[in-house]
Amino acid sequence: MDGSLMNKIMNKDLITILFTPLLFLLIIYPIVALLTNLEVPGVRETLMDGLFWDSVKNTLLAALVAASLCVILSIGFGYCHLFMRNSLLYKAANLMNDLPIALPHTVAGLALLLAFGRTNFGFAGPTGLAFTMIAVVLAMFFVSYPLAARAVASGVDQMDLESIAVARTLGDTPTKAFLRIALPALREALFSGFVLSFARSLSEFAAVIMFGGNVPGSTQVLASYVFTKVEEGEVAMAVTASGFCIFLSLILVVLVGQGRRRRA
Amino acid sequence: MLKIANLSKSFGTHKVIKNVSLTVGSEIRVVLGLNGCGKSTMLKIVAGILASDNGKILIDKRDVTALPPEDRHVGYVPQQASLFKHLSVRENIRYCLRNGRGAEADIDQLVEMLKIENVLDKKPEALSGGFQSRVSLARTLASQPHVMLMDEPLSDLDLAIKEKLIPEFRKVLKKLGIPVLYVTHDLSEAQLLGDRFSCMIEGVLSDADSAEKAFGLIRESISDYDLHGPAQHQLRN
């Protein structure tokens, strides 16, 4: 390449020149492609479909419960991260935090199926916990929990640890210091953990379909509704449901942005 | 009385505290030392925040070496005030009452002595550095500790504020008559505050007759390596 042309490109900020088309091609273009395929009849048909609204209700409800569970468990992890870093429990918990991220979600779904299915949880029903809303919640929780735990651990890392030390010398046991001093300081991290795990739960498909199934009106969630509609050849309805997913995601993005601004 | 006997601590292979022994009666003992010499680690071990590898710590003849911080009855004032941000100044100072420590009447007296009556309803972030230091000291003293441990609590303040605060702090601490172990790298702070002096050089504690002598020992210990880094050090040797 001509030296002066190269210089011109370098002067024009090479990274921006490379980044901009890739961002448009790989992130923005697919979203635009989906939204430009929205059709009025498809929208009307989907909005009139009771099963669509059932899947919306199932998704929101299960994601809400799963994200709440994630936050509760991540508080426990935060405690271990603060006070028990050399313990075997913490090391095991830390390892298990990373595992669901690396695992294919079909494997996670299968693991849950074997753990809570008919064989071990036959007393809970003919299929154990599998193919129920509890299964949907557990599948969402399993894949989303690492995000909440990481958010809380990062909050603990940014905390003023001397304030915990002072609280201990003022008579607090580790539990009291955690509840009275650490937890209020982790408010923002817990909020981030909740929103991130809620968003992850909304989009979960593989683990949910393996363990919770895809029973329309019962355990079907938005992701599996889209999948079913594509399989049935109802692409316009699948596109509408997908557009609705994007709308939900945008609300979450705004919420996360507001949380960040509040922190700043 | 605080008695430390043969205290040692290593982080990995690095020995930070080397066989330190020290007795502090009802006095203000200032330990002078460079940053990273191990003086803060020593305080954290006495407070129970860090565990020692060897040695014993006795407070009023009670062996507290194996006790957690909440059972030692020590007061710890960290370098940054580290006030509880979600609580008001009043709630910060009264924090120890939640654990059945301190007394209401004493707290009122402390508030008056440290001149923080007018900021009691404020949140810590609304206070200047000087006031944060006063509140931090009041919060610790309110718990009626048997020993005070102070880790350069004034080091982040402007010199003028520091010079005003030190005599006030000294007056309050002397009135309580408890052992105070105060670590700093600042000679003037040591001169204004201390009754007795020690210096810590690379984890080894030595007594000195005065703050100036302690500072002199530290000055002598500074090598070319410390001042100019490894390259200059090699060059000079």
Short mmCIF file of C-alpha atoms in Angstrom, two decimals:
data_model
loop_
_atom_site.label_atom_id
_atom_site.label_comp_id
_atom_site.label_asym_id
_atom_site.label_seq_id
_atom_site.Cartn_x
_atom_site.Cartn_y
_atom_site.Cartn_z
CA MET A 1 0.00 0.00 0.00
CA ASP A 2 1.17 3.54 -0.76
CA GLY A 3 3.00 4.98 2.24
CA SER A 4 1.15 8.30 2.22
CA LEU A 5 -2.23 6.51 2.01
CA MET A 6 -1.25 4.38 4.99
CA ASN A 7 -0.26 7.55 6.86
CA LYS A 8 -3.60 9.13 6.00
CA ILE A 9 -5.48 6.08 7.33
CA MET A 10 -3.37 6.04 10.49
CA ASN A 11 -4.02 9.75 10.95
CA LYS A 12 -7.76 9.12 10.64
CA ASP A 13 -7.76 6.76 13.62
CA LEU A 14 -7.37 3.22 12.31
CA ILE A 15 -9.24 1.61 15.17
CA THR A 16 -12.40 3.63 14.55
CA ILE A 17 -12.17 2.84 10.84
CA LEU A 18 -12.07 -0.91 11.58
CA PHE A 19 -14.53 -0.84 14.46
CA THR A 20 -17.38 1.08 12.80
CA PRO A 21 -18.15 -1.27 9.87
CA LEU A 22 -17.76 -4.37 12.07
CA LEU A 23 -20.19 -2.94 14.64
CA PHE A 24 -22.74 -2.19 11.92
CA LEU A 25 -22.30 -5.51 10.11
CA LEU A 26 -22.26 -7.86 13.08
CA ILE A 27 -24.47 -6.18 15.70
CA ILE A 28 -26.72 -3.49 14.26
CA TYR A 29 -27.43 -5.02 10.82
CA PRO A 30 -28.99 -8.30 12.17
CA ILE A 31 -31.26 -6.34 14.52
CA VAL A 32 -32.30 -4.01 11.68
CA ALA A 33 -32.86 -7.04 9.40
CA LEU A 34 -35.21 -8.52 11.98
CA LEU A 35 -37.14 -5.30 12.62
CA THR A 36 -37.55 -4.51 8.90
CA ASN A 37 -39.26 -7.89 8.51
CA LEU A 38 -42.05 -6.92 10.90
CA GLU A 39 -45.41 -7.07 9.09
CA VAL A 40 -48.75 -5.73 10.26
CA PRO A 41 -50.64 -9.06 9.74
CA GLY A 42 -47.92 -10.93 11.62
CA VAL A 43 -48.02 -8.42 14.47
CA ARG A 44 -51.83 -8.59 14.62
CA GLU A 45 -51.86 -12.40 14.57
CA THR A 46 -49.21 -12.69 17.27
CA LEU A 47 -50.85 -10.17 19.57
CA MET A 48 -54.13 -12.09 19.21
CA ASP A 49 -52.41 -15.38 20.04
CA GLY A 50 -53.10 -16.42 23.65
CA LEU A 51 -50.07 -18.72 23.62
CA PHE A 52 -47.81 -15.73 22.87
CA TRP A 53 -49.06 -13.90 25.95
CA ASP A 54 -48.70 -17.09 27.99
CA SER A 55 -45.07 -17.32 26.88
CA VAL A 56 -44.53 -13.64 27.78
CA LYS A 57 -46.07 -14.22 31.22
CA ASN A 58 -44.02 -17.41 31.75
CA THR A 59 -40.81 -15.68 30.67
CA LEU A 60 -41.25 -12.63 32.88
CA LEU A 61 -42.41 -14.61 35.90
CA ALA A 62 -39.69 -17.27 35.67
CA ALA A 63 -36.96 -14.69 34.97
CA LEU A 64 -38.10 -12.59 37.94
CA VAL A 65 -38.01 -15.56 40.33
CA ALA A 66 -34.71 -16.83 38.86
CA ALA A 67 -33.05 -13.39 39.13
CA SER A 68 -34.27 -13.02 42.73
CA LEU A 69 -32.80 -16.44 43.56
CA CYS A 70 -29.56 -15.40 41.85
CA VAL A 71 -29.32 -12.28 44.03
CA ILE A 72 -30.04 -14.24 47.23
CA LEU A 73 -27.37 -16.83 46.45
CA SER A 74 -24.89 -14.20 45.27
CA ILE A 75 -25.22 -12.47 48.68
CA GLY A 76 -23.93 -15.72 50.20
CA PHE A 77 -21.11 -15.78 47.68
CA GLY A 78 -20.32 -12.16 48.51
CA TYR A 79 -19.98 -13.11 52.18
CA CYS A 80 -17.57 -15.95 51.29
CA HIS A 81 -15.66 -13.59 48.97
CA LEU A 82 -15.25 -11.10 51.82
CA PHE A 83 -14.51 -13.33 54.79
CA MET A 84 -13.66 -16.85 53.63
CA ARG A 85 -11.33 -16.48 50.67
CA ASN A 86 -8.97 -19.21 51.85
CA SER A 87 -11.72 -21.71 52.59
CA LEU A 88 -12.47 -24.77 50.50
CA LEU A 89 -16.12 -23.67 50.30
CA TYR A 90 -15.14 -20.37 48.67
CA LYS A 91 -12.74 -22.03 46.24
CA ALA A 92 -15.41 -24.55 45.21
CA ALA A 93 -18.06 -21.79 44.91
CA ASN A 94 -15.69 -19.70 42.80
CA LEU A 95 -14.99 -22.63 40.47
CA MET A 96 -18.69 -23.38 40.12
CA ASN A 97 -19.29 -19.73 39.23
CA ASP A 98 -17.29 -20.13 36.07
CA LEU A 99 -18.52 -23.58 35.13
CA PRO A 100 -22.04 -22.64 33.92
CA ILE A 101 -20.47 -19.97 31.67
CA ALA A 102 -18.21 -22.50 29.98
CA LEU A 103 -20.80 -25.31 29.75
CA PRO A 104 -23.01 -25.69 26.68
CA HIS A 105 -26.48 -24.86 27.98
CA THR A 106 -27.87 -28.11 26.61
CA VAL A 107 -25.48 -29.85 29.01
CA ALA A 108 -26.74 -27.66 31.84
CA GLY A 109 -30.31 -28.61 30.92
CA LEU A 110 -29.45 -32.30 30.81
CA ALA A 111 -27.66 -32.09 34.18
CA LEU A 112 -30.74 -30.46 35.72
CA LEU A 113 -32.98 -33.06 34.10
CA LEU A 114 -30.96 -35.90 35.61
CA ALA A 115 -30.71 -34.20 39.01
CA PHE A 116 -34.33 -33.11 39.42
CA GLY A 117 -36.13 -35.38 36.94
CA ARG A 118 -38.22 -38.50 37.49
CA THR A 119 -35.38 -40.67 38.85
CA ASN A 120 -34.41 -38.52 41.84
CA PHE A 121 -37.51 -36.33 42.26
CA GLY A 122 -40.22 -38.81 41.30
CA PHE A 123 -42.07 -37.92 44.52
CA ALA A 124 -42.74 -34.41 43.14
CA GLY A 125 -44.79 -35.67 40.19
CA PRO A 126 -44.75 -38.11 37.27
CA THR A 127 -41.80 -36.29 35.65
CA GLY A 128 -40.16 -35.06 38.87
CA LEU A 129 -39.63 -31.33 38.61
CA ALA A 130 -38.98 -31.56 34.86
CA PHE A 131 -41.36 -29.88 32.41
CA THR A 132 -42.87 -27.61 35.08
CA MET A 133 -42.44 -23.88 35.71
CA ILE A 134 -40.11 -24.77 38.60
CA ALA A 135 -37.86 -26.43 36.01
CA VAL A 136 -37.96 -23.29 33.85
CA VAL A 137 -36.93 -21.18 36.86
CA LEU A 138 -34.14 -23.60 37.83
CA ALA A 139 -32.78 -23.69 34.27
CA MET A 140 -32.78 -19.89 34.07
CA PHE A 141 -31.19 -19.66 37.52
CA PHE A 142 -28.43 -22.17 36.69
CA VAL A 143 -27.18 -20.24 33.68
CA SER A 144 -27.73 -16.73 35.13
CA TYR A 145 -26.34 -17.07 38.65
CA PRO A 146 -22.66 -16.56 37.63
CA LEU A 147 -23.48 -13.06 36.38
CA ALA A 148 -25.01 -12.05 39.72
CA ALA A 149 -22.18 -13.65 41.69
CA ARG A 150 -19.55 -11.88 39.57
CA ALA A 151 -21.34 -8.52 40.02
CA VAL A 152 -21.42 -8.94 43.81
CA ALA A 153 -17.79 -10.13 43.97
CA SER A 154 -16.75 -7.08 41.98
CA GLY A 155 -18.77 -4.89 44.38
CA VAL A 156 -16.94 -6.46 47.34
CA ASP A 157 -13.59 -5.82 45.63
CA GLN A 158 -14.44 -2.13 45.28
CA MET A 159 -15.65 -1.79 48.86
CA ASP A 160 -13.72 0.03 51.61
CA LEU A 161 -12.51 -3.03 53.53
CA GLU A 162 -11.23 -0.87 56.38
CA SER A 163 -14.82 0.02 57.26
CA ILE A 164 -15.51 -3.69 57.77
CA ALA A 165 -12.38 -3.95 59.94
CA VAL A 166 -13.58 -0.99 62.02
CA ALA A 167 -17.04 -2.54 62.42
CA ARG A 168 -15.43 -5.75 63.68
CA THR A 169 -13.42 -3.85 66.31
CA LEU A 170 -16.64 -2.10 67.36
CA GLY A 171 -18.08 -5.49 68.26
CA ASP A 172 -19.59 -6.84 65.03
CA THR A 173 -19.28 -10.53 64.23
CA PRO A 174 -18.56 -11.21 60.52
CA THR A 175 -22.29 -11.80 59.91
CA LYS A 176 -23.30 -8.54 61.60
CA ALA A 177 -20.59 -6.56 59.78
CA PHE A 178 -21.75 -8.05 56.48
CA LEU A 179 -25.41 -7.29 57.06
CA ARG A 180 -24.92 -3.83 58.58
CA ILE A 181 -22.00 -2.44 56.60
CA ALA A 182 -21.20 -4.56 53.53
CA LEU A 183 -24.74 -5.16 52.30
CA PRO A 184 -25.73 -1.46 52.19
CA ALA A 185 -22.46 -0.76 50.35
CA LEU A 186 -23.31 -3.52 47.84
CA ARG A 187 -26.73 -2.08 46.89
CA GLU A 188 -25.64 -1.05 43.40
CA ALA A 189 -23.80 -4.33 42.78
CA LEU A 190 -26.89 -6.28 43.84
CA PHE A 191 -29.06 -4.19 41.50
CA SER A 192 -26.63 -4.82 38.63
CA GLY A 193 -26.56 -8.52 39.49
CA PHE A 194 -30.36 -8.64 39.45
CA VAL A 195 -30.71 -6.85 36.12
CA LEU A 196 -27.95 -8.89 34.45
CA SER A 197 -29.30 -12.23 35.65
CA PHE A 198 -32.86 -11.17 34.73
CA ALA A 199 -31.69 -10.27 31.21
CA ARG A 200 -29.78 -13.54 30.89
CA SER A 201 -32.83 -15.48 32.10
CA LEU A 202 -35.11 -13.77 29.57
CA SER A 203 -32.93 -14.96 26.71
CA GLU A 204 -32.27 -18.52 27.90
CA PHE A 205 -33.39 -21.21 25.48
CA ALA A 206 -31.31 -24.42 25.49
CA ALA A 207 -31.34 -25.21 29.22
CA VAL A 208 -35.02 -24.26 29.47
CA ILE A 209 -36.10 -26.44 26.57
CA MET A 210 -34.06 -29.42 27.85
CA PHE A 211 -35.36 -29.30 31.42
CA GLY A 212 -38.53 -27.24 31.31
CA GLY A 213 -39.68 -28.42 27.90
CA ASN A 214 -41.64 -26.39 25.41
CA VAL A 215 -45.24 -27.02 26.37
CA PRO A 216 -47.36 -24.23 24.84
CA GLY A 217 -49.32 -22.38 27.49
CA SER A 218 -47.54 -24.23 30.26
CA THR A 219 -43.72 -24.03 30.15
CA GLN A 220 -43.23 -22.27 26.84
CA VAL A 221 -41.14 -19.10 27.12
CA LEU A 222 -40.57 -16.35 24.55
CA ALA A 223 -37.36 -17.93 23.20
CA SER A 224 -39.05 -21.29 22.67
CA TYR A 225 -42.16 -19.58 21.23
CA VAL A 226 -39.94 -17.99 18.55
CA PHE A 227 -38.32 -21.36 17.89
CA THR A 228 -41.73 -23.10 17.57
CA LYS A 229 -43.10 -20.45 15.21
CA VAL A 230 -40.05 -20.74 12.94
CA GLU A 231 -40.45 -24.53 12.93
CA GLU A 232 -44.16 -24.16 12.04
CA GLY A 233 -43.26 -21.78 9.20
CA GLU A 234 -45.00 -18.84 10.90
CA VAL A 235 -42.03 -16.55 10.32
CA ALA A 236 -44.02 -13.32 10.62
CA MET A 237 -45.18 -14.35 14.11
CA ALA A 238 -41.64 -15.40 15.04
CA VAL A 239 -40.39 -11.97 13.91
CA THR A 240 -43.05 -10.19 16.00
CA ALA A 241 -42.16 -12.22 19.11
CA SER A 242 -38.49 -11.50 18.44
CA GLY A 243 -39.25 -7.78 18.12
CA PHE A 244 -40.99 -7.98 21.48
CA CYS A 245 -37.84 -9.61 22.93
CA ILE A 246 -35.75 -6.72 21.58
CA PHE A 247 -38.19 -4.26 23.16
CA LEU A 248 -37.82 -6.01 26.55
CA SER A 249 -34.03 -6.05 26.19
CA LEU A 250 -34.00 -2.32 25.40
CA ILE A 251 -35.93 -1.62 28.62
CA LEU A 252 -33.27 -3.58 30.52
CA VAL A 253 -30.45 -1.74 28.77
CA VAL A 254 -32.01 1.58 29.82
CA LEU A 255 -32.38 0.30 33.40
CA VAL A 256 -28.73 -0.80 33.52
CA GLY A 257 -27.70 2.58 32.08
CA GLN A 258 -29.67 4.41 34.76
CA GLY A 259 -28.05 2.23 37.43
CA ARG A 260 -24.59 3.08 36.09
CA ARG A 261 -25.39 6.79 35.98
CA ARG A 262 -26.64 6.65 39.58
CA ARG A 263 -23.39 4.96 40.62
CA ALA A 264 -21.34 7.59 38.79
CA MET B 1 -1.59 -2.22 79.16
CA LEU B 2 -0.72 -3.63 75.76
CA LYS B 3 2.06 -6.18 75.53
CA ILE B 4 3.32 -7.62 72.26
CA ALA B 5 5.84 -10.47 72.46
CA ASN B 6 7.91 -11.94 69.61
CA LEU B 7 5.39 -11.12 66.90
CA SER B 8 6.20 -12.29 63.36
CA LYS B 9 4.32 -12.23 60.09
CA SER B 10 5.18 -13.25 56.54
CA PHE B 11 3.29 -12.82 53.27
CA GLY B 12 4.52 -15.75 51.20
CA THR B 13 8.30 -15.68 51.47
CA HIS B 14 8.42 -11.99 52.42
CA LYS B 15 8.86 -11.50 56.16
CA VAL B 16 6.99 -8.30 57.03
CA ILE B 17 7.18 -8.35 60.85
CA LYS B 18 10.33 -9.73 62.46
CA ASN B 19 10.10 -10.81 66.06
CA VAL B 20 8.56 -7.59 67.36
CA SER B 21 8.16 -7.06 71.11
CA LEU B 22 6.65 -3.94 72.65
CA THR B 23 4.95 -2.79 75.82
CA VAL B 24 2.64 0.21 75.86
CA GLY B 25 1.33 1.53 79.19
CA SER B 26 -1.06 4.47 79.64
CA GLU B 27 0.81 6.54 77.12
CA ILE B 28 0.91 7.47 73.46
CA ARG B 29 3.54 5.33 71.78
CA VAL B 30 4.37 6.55 68.30
CA VAL B 31 5.99 4.11 65.87
CA LEU B 32 7.73 5.93 63.04
CA GLY B 33 8.50 4.10 59.83
CA LEU B 34 8.64 4.38 56.07
CA ASN B 35 5.69 3.29 53.94
CA GLY B 36 5.69 -0.49 53.59
CA CYS B 37 7.97 -1.12 56.62
CA GLY B 38 5.30 -3.28 58.33
CA LYS B 39 3.87 -0.82 60.87
CA SER B 40 0.29 -1.02 59.55
CA THR B 41 0.53 -4.81 59.42
CA MET B 42 1.58 -4.80 63.08
CA LEU B 43 -1.49 -2.72 64.00
CA LYS B 44 -3.82 -4.99 62.02
CA ILE B 45 -2.40 -8.02 63.83
CA VAL B 46 -2.96 -6.37 67.21
CA ALA B 47 -6.51 -5.46 66.14
CA GLY B 48 -7.15 -9.06 65.07
CA ILE B 49 -7.78 -8.15 61.43
CA LEU B 50 -4.71 -10.17 60.38
CA ALA B 51 -3.36 -13.30 62.04
CA SER B 52 0.28 -13.48 63.11
CA ASP B 53 2.57 -16.40 62.36
CA ASN B 54 4.17 -16.32 65.82
CA GLY B 55 4.04 -14.33 69.02
CA LYS B 56 1.60 -13.24 71.68
CA ILE B 57 -0.58 -10.19 72.27
CA LEU B 58 -1.76 -9.38 75.78
CA ILE B 59 -4.24 -6.64 76.62
CA ASP B 60 -4.54 -5.92 80.34
CA LYS B 61 -2.77 -9.27 80.96
CA ARG B 62 -5.43 -11.12 78.89
CA ASP B 63 -4.04 -13.19 76.01
CA VAL B 64 -6.02 -12.07 72.95
CA THR B 65 -3.77 -13.63 70.29
CA ALA B 66 -6.37 -16.14 69.13
CA LEU B 67 -9.43 -13.91 69.61
CA PRO B 68 -11.39 -12.31 66.74
CA PRO B 69 -11.43 -8.48 66.56
CA GLU B 70 -14.86 -8.20 68.18
CA ASP B 71 -13.61 -9.88 71.37
CA ARG B 72 -10.40 -7.90 71.83
CA HIS B 73 -11.87 -4.55 72.91
CA VAL B 74 -9.41 -2.57 70.83
CA GLY B 75 -10.18 0.67 69.04
CA TYR B 76 -8.92 0.89 65.46
CA VAL B 77 -8.67 4.17 63.56
CA PRO B 78 -7.63 3.51 59.95
CA GLN B 79 -5.71 5.79 57.60
CA GLN B 80 -8.78 6.88 55.68
CA ALA B 81 -11.58 7.67 58.10
CA SER B 82 -13.60 4.76 56.62
CA LEU B 83 -16.85 6.09 58.04
CA PHE B 84 -19.99 4.09 57.32
CA LYS B 85 -21.30 6.04 54.33
CA HIS B 86 -24.94 5.00 54.57
CA LEU B 87 -25.18 6.18 58.19
CA SER B 88 -25.27 9.73 59.56
CA VAL B 89 -22.45 11.03 61.75
CA ARG B 90 -24.61 10.45 64.82
CA GLU B 91 -25.31 6.84 63.76
CA ASN B 92 -21.61 6.31 63.05
CA ILE B 93 -20.63 7.45 66.53
CA ARG B 94 -23.39 5.45 68.22
CA TYR B 95 -22.62 2.31 66.19
CA CYS B 96 -20.97 0.50 69.14
CA LEU B 97 -24.20 0.80 71.17
CA ARG B 98 -25.76 -1.77 68.82
CA ASN B 99 -23.28 -4.27 70.21
CA GLY B 100 -23.82 -3.26 73.82
CA ARG B 101 -20.62 -1.23 74.03
CA GLY B 102 -20.08 2.31 75.24
CA ALA B 103 -22.50 4.59 77.09
CA GLU B 104 -24.80 7.37 75.91
CA ALA B 105 -23.40 9.91 78.39
CA ASP B 106 -19.80 9.26 77.31
CA ILE B 107 -20.76 9.68 73.68
CA ASP B 108 -22.29 13.10 74.39
CA GLN B 109 -19.08 14.09 76.15
CA LEU B 110 -16.94 12.88 73.23
CA VAL B 111 -19.05 14.81 70.76
CA GLU B 112 -18.45 17.94 72.80
CA MET B 113 -14.73 17.31 73.24
CA LEU B 114 -14.18 16.71 69.54
CA LYS B 115 -16.43 19.63 68.54
CA ILE B 116 -18.71 17.72 66.19
CA GLU B 117 -22.08 18.80 67.62
CA ASN B 118 -22.99 20.71 64.47
CA VAL B 119 -22.45 17.89 61.99
CA LEU B 120 -24.26 15.05 63.78
CA ASP B 121 -27.09 14.81 61.25
CA LYS B 122 -24.87 15.02 58.18
CA LYS B 123 -23.75 12.10 56.04
CA PRO B 124 -19.96 11.44 56.12
CA GLU B 125 -19.50 12.43 52.46
CA ALA B 126 -20.66 15.96 53.32
CA LEU B 127 -17.78 16.42 55.80
CA SER B 128 -14.32 17.85 55.24
CA GLY B 129 -11.27 15.61 55.81
CA GLY B 130 -10.65 17.15 59.23
CA PHE B 131 -14.18 16.51 60.43
CA GLN B 132 -14.11 12.97 59.06
CA SER B 133 -11.00 12.35 61.20
CA ARG B 134 -12.73 13.76 64.27
CA VAL B 135 -15.80 11.56 63.68
CA SER B 136 -13.62 8.50 63.07
CA LEU B 137 -11.85 9.06 66.39
CA ALA B 138 -15.15 9.70 68.22
CA ARG B 139 -16.68 6.51 66.74
CA THR B 140 -13.76 4.45 68.02
CA LEU B 141 -13.49 6.09 71.44
CA ALA B 142 -17.25 5.72 71.95
CA SER B 143 -16.79 1.94 72.25
CA GLN B 144 -14.58 2.45 75.33
CA PRO B 145 -11.66 0.42 73.99
CA HIS B 146 -8.94 -0.91 76.27
CA VAL B 147 -6.27 -0.04 73.68
CA MET B 148 -6.26 2.48 70.82
CA LEU B 149 -4.60 1.59 67.51
CA MET B 150 -4.20 4.49 65.10
CA ASP B 151 -2.89 3.94 61.58
CA GLU B 152 -1.77 7.35 60.26
CA PRO B 153 -5.28 8.76 60.69
CA LEU B 154 -4.15 12.29 59.77
CA SER B 155 -1.83 11.55 56.88
CA ASP B 156 -4.30 12.68 54.19
CA LEU B 157 -4.96 16.06 55.80
CA ASP B 158 -3.45 19.41 54.96
CA LEU B 159 -0.57 20.44 57.22
CA ALA B 160 -2.43 23.42 58.71
CA ILE B 161 -5.44 21.27 59.66
CA LYS B 162 -3.15 18.57 60.99
CA GLU B 163 -1.31 21.01 63.26
CA LYS B 164 -4.62 22.17 64.69
CA LEU B 165 -6.05 18.68 65.18
CA ILE B 166 -3.05 16.92 66.76
CA PRO B 167 -3.06 18.88 70.07
CA GLU B 168 -6.84 18.34 70.31
CA PHE B 169 -6.48 14.60 69.67
CA ARG B 170 -3.64 14.39 72.18
CA LYS B 171 -5.76 16.10 74.84
CA VAL B 172 -8.65 13.68 74.30
CA LEU B 173 -6.43 10.60 74.26
CA LYS B 174 -4.48 11.63 77.38
CA LYS B 175 -7.74 12.30 79.24
CA LEU B 176 -8.86 8.69 78.60
CA GLY B 177 -5.54 7.34 79.87
CA ILE B 178 -5.49 4.15 77.78
CA PRO B 179 -2.54 2.74 75.84
CA VAL B 180 -2.34 4.31 72.39
CA LEU B 181 -0.23 2.79 69.60
CA TYR B 182 0.05 5.37 66.83
CA VAL B 183 1.95 4.68 63.61
CA THR B 184 3.07 7.35 61.18
CA HIS B 185 5.81 8.29 58.75
CA ASP B 186 5.54 11.97 59.66
CA LEU B 187 8.13 13.35 62.14
CA SER B 188 6.15 16.48 63.08
CA GLU B 189 3.06 14.39 63.81
CA ALA B 190 5.15 12.14 66.07
CA GLN B 191 6.74 15.11 67.87
CA LEU B 192 3.41 16.78 68.59
CA LEU B 193 1.56 13.65 69.67
CA GLY B 194 3.86 11.09 71.25
CA ASP B 195 5.02 10.34 74.78
CA ARG B 196 7.39 7.55 73.75
CA PHE B 197 8.83 6.58 70.41
CA SER B 198 9.93 3.59 68.38
CA CYS B 199 10.93 3.14 64.81
CA MET B 200 10.24 0.26 62.49
CA ILE B 201 12.76 -0.58 59.78
CA GLU B 202 11.93 -3.46 57.44
CA GLY B 203 9.80 -5.21 60.05
CA VAL B 204 12.22 -4.74 62.96
CA LEU B 205 11.09 -2.53 65.84
CA SER B 206 13.58 -0.50 67.91
CA ASP B 207 13.00 1.93 70.75
CA ALA B 208 14.28 5.51 70.56
CA ASP B 209 14.63 8.26 73.16
CA SER B 210 12.89 10.82 71.00
CA ALA B 211 10.98 11.23 67.74
CA GLU B 212 14.08 12.85 66.21
CA LYS B 213 16.26 9.88 67.14
CA ALA B 214 13.71 7.42 65.74
CA PHE B 215 13.59 9.46 62.54
CA GLY B 216 17.40 9.56 62.43
CA LEU B 217 17.60 5.76 62.59
CA ILE B 218 15.15 5.53 59.71
CA ARG B 219 17.12 8.07 57.69
CA GLU B 220 20.32 6.09 58.21
CA SER B 221 18.60 2.92 57.02
CA ILE B 222 17.67 4.39 53.65
CA SER B 223 20.06 3.00 51.09
CA ASP B 224 20.96 3.93 47.53
CA TYR B 225 18.66 1.13 46.48
CA ASP B 226 15.67 2.85 48.13
CA LEU B 227 16.54 6.26 46.71
CA HIS B 228 17.67 5.46 43.19
CA GLY B 229 16.35 1.98 42.36
CA PRO B 230 18.29 -1.18 41.45
CA ALA B 231 20.25 0.23 38.48
CA GLN B 232 21.81 3.16 40.40
CA HIS B 233 22.38 0.90 43.39
CA GLN B 234 24.41 -1.52 41.26
CA LEU B 235 26.27 1.37 39.63
CA ARG B 236 27.28 2.86 42.98
CA ASN B 237 28.51 -0.49 44.26
#
